[in-house]
Each structure stands twice: as structure tokens, then as C-alpha cells.
mmCIF file of C-alpha atoms in Angstrom:
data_model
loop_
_atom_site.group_PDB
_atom_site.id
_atom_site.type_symbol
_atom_site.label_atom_id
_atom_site.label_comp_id
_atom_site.label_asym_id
_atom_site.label_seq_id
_atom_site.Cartn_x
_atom_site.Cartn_y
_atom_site.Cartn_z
ATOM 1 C CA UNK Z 1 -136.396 77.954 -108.392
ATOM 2 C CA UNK Z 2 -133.946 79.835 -106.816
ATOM 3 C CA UNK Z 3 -131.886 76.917 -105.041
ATOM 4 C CA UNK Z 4 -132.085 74.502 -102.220
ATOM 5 C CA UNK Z 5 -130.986 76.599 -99.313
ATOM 6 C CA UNK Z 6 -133.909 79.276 -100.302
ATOM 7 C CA UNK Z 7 -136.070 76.147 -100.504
ATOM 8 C CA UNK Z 8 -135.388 74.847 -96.989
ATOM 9 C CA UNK Z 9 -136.170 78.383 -95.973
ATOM 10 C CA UNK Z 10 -139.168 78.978 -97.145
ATOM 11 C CA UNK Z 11 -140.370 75.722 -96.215
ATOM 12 C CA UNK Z 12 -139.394 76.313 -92.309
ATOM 13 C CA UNK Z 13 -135.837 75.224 -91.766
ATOM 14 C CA UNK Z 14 -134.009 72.165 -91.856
ATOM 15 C CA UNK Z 15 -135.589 71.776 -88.654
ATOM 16 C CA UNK Z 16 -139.103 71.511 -90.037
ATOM 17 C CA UNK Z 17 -138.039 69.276 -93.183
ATOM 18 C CA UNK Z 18 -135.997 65.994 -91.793
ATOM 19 C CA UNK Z 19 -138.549 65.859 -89.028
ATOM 20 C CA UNK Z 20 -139.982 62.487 -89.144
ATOM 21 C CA UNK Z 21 -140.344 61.643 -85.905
ATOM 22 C CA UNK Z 22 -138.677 60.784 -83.077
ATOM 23 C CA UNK Z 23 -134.640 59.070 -83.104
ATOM 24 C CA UNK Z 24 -136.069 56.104 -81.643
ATOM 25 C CA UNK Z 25 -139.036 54.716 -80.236
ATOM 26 C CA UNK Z 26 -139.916 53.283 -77.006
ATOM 27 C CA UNK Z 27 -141.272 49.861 -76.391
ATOM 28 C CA UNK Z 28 -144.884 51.238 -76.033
ATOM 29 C CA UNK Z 29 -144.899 53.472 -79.104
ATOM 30 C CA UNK Z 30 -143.971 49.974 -80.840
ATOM 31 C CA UNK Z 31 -146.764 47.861 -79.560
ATOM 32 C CA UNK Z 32 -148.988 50.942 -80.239
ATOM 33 C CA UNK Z 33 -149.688 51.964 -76.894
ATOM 34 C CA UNK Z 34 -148.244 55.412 -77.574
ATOM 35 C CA UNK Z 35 -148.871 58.192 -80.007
ATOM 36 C CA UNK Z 36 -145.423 58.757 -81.898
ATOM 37 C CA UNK Z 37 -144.013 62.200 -80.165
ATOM 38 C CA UNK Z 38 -140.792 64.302 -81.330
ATOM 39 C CA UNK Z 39 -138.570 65.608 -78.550
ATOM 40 C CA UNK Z 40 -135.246 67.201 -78.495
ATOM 41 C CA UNK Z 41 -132.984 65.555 -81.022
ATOM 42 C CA UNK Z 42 -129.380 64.102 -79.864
ATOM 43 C CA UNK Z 43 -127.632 63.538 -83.041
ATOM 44 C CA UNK Z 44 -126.799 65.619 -85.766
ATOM 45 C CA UNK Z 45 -129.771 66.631 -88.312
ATOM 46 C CA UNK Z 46 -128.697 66.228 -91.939
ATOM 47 C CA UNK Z 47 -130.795 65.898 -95.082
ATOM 48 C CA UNK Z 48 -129.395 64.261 -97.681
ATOM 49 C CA UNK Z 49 -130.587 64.837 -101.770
ATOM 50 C CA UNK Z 50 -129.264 63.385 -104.961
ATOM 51 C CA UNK Z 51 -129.968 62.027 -108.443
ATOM 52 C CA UNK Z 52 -128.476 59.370 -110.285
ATOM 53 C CA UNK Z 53 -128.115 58.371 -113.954
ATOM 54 C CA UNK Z 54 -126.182 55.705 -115.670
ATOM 55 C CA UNK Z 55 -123.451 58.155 -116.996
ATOM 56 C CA UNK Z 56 -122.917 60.601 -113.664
ATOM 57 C CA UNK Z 57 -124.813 60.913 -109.924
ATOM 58 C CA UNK Z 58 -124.784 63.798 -107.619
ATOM 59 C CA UNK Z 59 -125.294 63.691 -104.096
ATOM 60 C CA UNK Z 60 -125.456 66.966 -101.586
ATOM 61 C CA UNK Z 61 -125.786 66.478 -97.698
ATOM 62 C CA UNK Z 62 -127.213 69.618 -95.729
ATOM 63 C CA UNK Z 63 -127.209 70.332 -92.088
ATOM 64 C CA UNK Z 64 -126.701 72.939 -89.263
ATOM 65 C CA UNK Z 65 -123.724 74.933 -88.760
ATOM 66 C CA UNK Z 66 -121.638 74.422 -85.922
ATOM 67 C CA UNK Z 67 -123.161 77.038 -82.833
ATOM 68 C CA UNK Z 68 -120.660 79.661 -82.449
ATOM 69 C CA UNK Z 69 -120.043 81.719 -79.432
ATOM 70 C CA UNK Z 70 -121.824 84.395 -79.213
ATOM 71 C CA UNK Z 71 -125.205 82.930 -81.293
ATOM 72 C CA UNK Z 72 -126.261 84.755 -84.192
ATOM 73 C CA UNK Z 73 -129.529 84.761 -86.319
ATOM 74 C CA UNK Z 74 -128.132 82.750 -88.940
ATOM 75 C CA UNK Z 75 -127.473 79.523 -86.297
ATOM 76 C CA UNK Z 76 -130.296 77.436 -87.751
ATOM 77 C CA UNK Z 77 -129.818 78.205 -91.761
ATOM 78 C CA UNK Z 78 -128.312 74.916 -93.172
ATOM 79 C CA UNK Z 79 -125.474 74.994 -94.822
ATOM 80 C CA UNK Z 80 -123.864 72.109 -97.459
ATOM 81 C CA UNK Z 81 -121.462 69.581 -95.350
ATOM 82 C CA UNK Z 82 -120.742 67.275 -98.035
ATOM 83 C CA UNK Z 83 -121.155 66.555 -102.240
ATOM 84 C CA UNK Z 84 -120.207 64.531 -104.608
ATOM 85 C CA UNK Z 85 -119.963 63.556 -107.850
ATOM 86 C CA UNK Z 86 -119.367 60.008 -109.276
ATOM 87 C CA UNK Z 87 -119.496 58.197 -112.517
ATOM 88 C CA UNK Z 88 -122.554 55.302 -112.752
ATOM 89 C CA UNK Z 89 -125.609 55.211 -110.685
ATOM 90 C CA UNK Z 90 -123.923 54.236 -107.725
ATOM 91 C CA UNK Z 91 -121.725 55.698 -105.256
ATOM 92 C CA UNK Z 92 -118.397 54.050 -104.962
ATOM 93 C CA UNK Z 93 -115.342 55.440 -104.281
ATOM 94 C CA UNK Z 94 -113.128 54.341 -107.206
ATOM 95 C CA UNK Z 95 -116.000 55.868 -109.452
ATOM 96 C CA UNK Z 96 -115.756 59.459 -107.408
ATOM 97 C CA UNK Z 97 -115.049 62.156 -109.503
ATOM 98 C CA UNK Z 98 -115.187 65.360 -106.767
ATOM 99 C CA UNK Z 99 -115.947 64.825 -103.384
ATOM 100 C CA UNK Z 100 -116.203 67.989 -101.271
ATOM 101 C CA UNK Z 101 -116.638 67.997 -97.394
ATOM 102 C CA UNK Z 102 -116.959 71.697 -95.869
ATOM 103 C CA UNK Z 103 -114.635 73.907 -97.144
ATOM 104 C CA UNK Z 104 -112.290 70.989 -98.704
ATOM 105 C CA UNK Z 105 -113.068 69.855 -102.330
ATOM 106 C CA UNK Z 106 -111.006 66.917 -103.910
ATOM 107 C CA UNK Z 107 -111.129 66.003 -107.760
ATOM 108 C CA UNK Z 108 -109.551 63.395 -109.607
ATOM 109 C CA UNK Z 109 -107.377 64.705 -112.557
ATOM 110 C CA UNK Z 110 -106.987 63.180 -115.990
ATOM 111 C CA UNK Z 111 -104.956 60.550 -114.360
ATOM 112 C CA UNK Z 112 -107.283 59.230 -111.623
ATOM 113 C CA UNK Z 113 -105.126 60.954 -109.261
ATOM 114 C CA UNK Z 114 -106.837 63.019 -106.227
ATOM 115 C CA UNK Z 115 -106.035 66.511 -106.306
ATOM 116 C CA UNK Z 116 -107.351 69.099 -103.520
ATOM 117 C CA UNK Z 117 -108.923 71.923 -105.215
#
């Protein structure tokens, strides 16, 4: 209860959630040689959530804000970078009903047409 961004919270951070282990793994952590370590992460971290039915689907994509200059305390809360919403189980772009990425939202009107909202 209480929403998804409270969730993440409570549960440690983004941070804490999409780890699964390291980006990639060397040879010797393949052939077993190796324990599996994490270590400083290169790419982006997003976690990405949804549910799908056969009428509509619903897809939300969090990860970390942009660091600003100077850093604040609020640097590691995720925020929502994209959602969507779609007709059908799955995603396709002719059956996309809203897509929103950041602070831009685009819905189709009656007649199919994108609109930004």
C-alpha cells in the first residue's frame, strides 16, 4: 500500500532492488572459478514493472534522477522515466494508447491521432 516509490524506499532504494549481480561476468566467474561479485555499475539502473491483460497492459520504468550540481539528499530516490498504456497483452506501438517519457505524455485521441498532453 501506499505506492511504488514508498515501496522502493522502504525496501532500500532502487539501488538495493535491481541488484542482481554484476553487468557482466568475467571468463572465470563463468567456468566457476569465481564467486559472482557486484562492483560499481556503468550503465543506467532502471527497474521496469507491468501487467498485462487481453483488453489493456501497463508498463512503468523507474530509475535515478539525473545528479544535479550541487547534490542533494533526494539524488538516489527513483523517479518514473517512462509508462505506458496499450491495448492487448502486448506492447506494440500501433496498439499504444499513452506513452509518457519524463515530463512528456502523448495519447492517442478518438481518431488514433497522437496528441501531447
Amino acid at each position: 500500500m501506499g505506492g511504488a516509490i514508498p515501496s522502493l524506499a522502504r525496501e532500500g532504494g532502487i539501488n538495493s532492488a535491481v541488484w542482481a549481480g554484476p553487468e557482466t561476468f568475467a571468463k572465470d566467474v563463468k567456468k566457476n572459478h569465481l564467486p559472482v561479485q557486484g562492483g560499481p555499475r556503468k550503465k543506467p539502473v532502471n527497474l521496469k514493472l507491468g501487467f498485462a491483460s487481453d483488453n489493456f497492459s501497463y508498463s512503468v520504468e523507474f530509475g535515478l534522477p539525473v545528479p544535479q550540481k550541487p547534490s542533494s539528499a533526494f539524488d538516489h530516490d527513483p523517479e518514473i522515466k517512462r509508462e505506458a498504456i496499450w491495448h492487448g497483452d502486448r506492447w506494440r506501438a500501433l496498439s499504444a494508447l499513452a506513452d509518457r517519457h519524463g515530463s512528456l505524455v502523448h495519447v492517442r485521441d478518438s481518431r488514433g491521432k497522437w496528441q501531447t498532453a
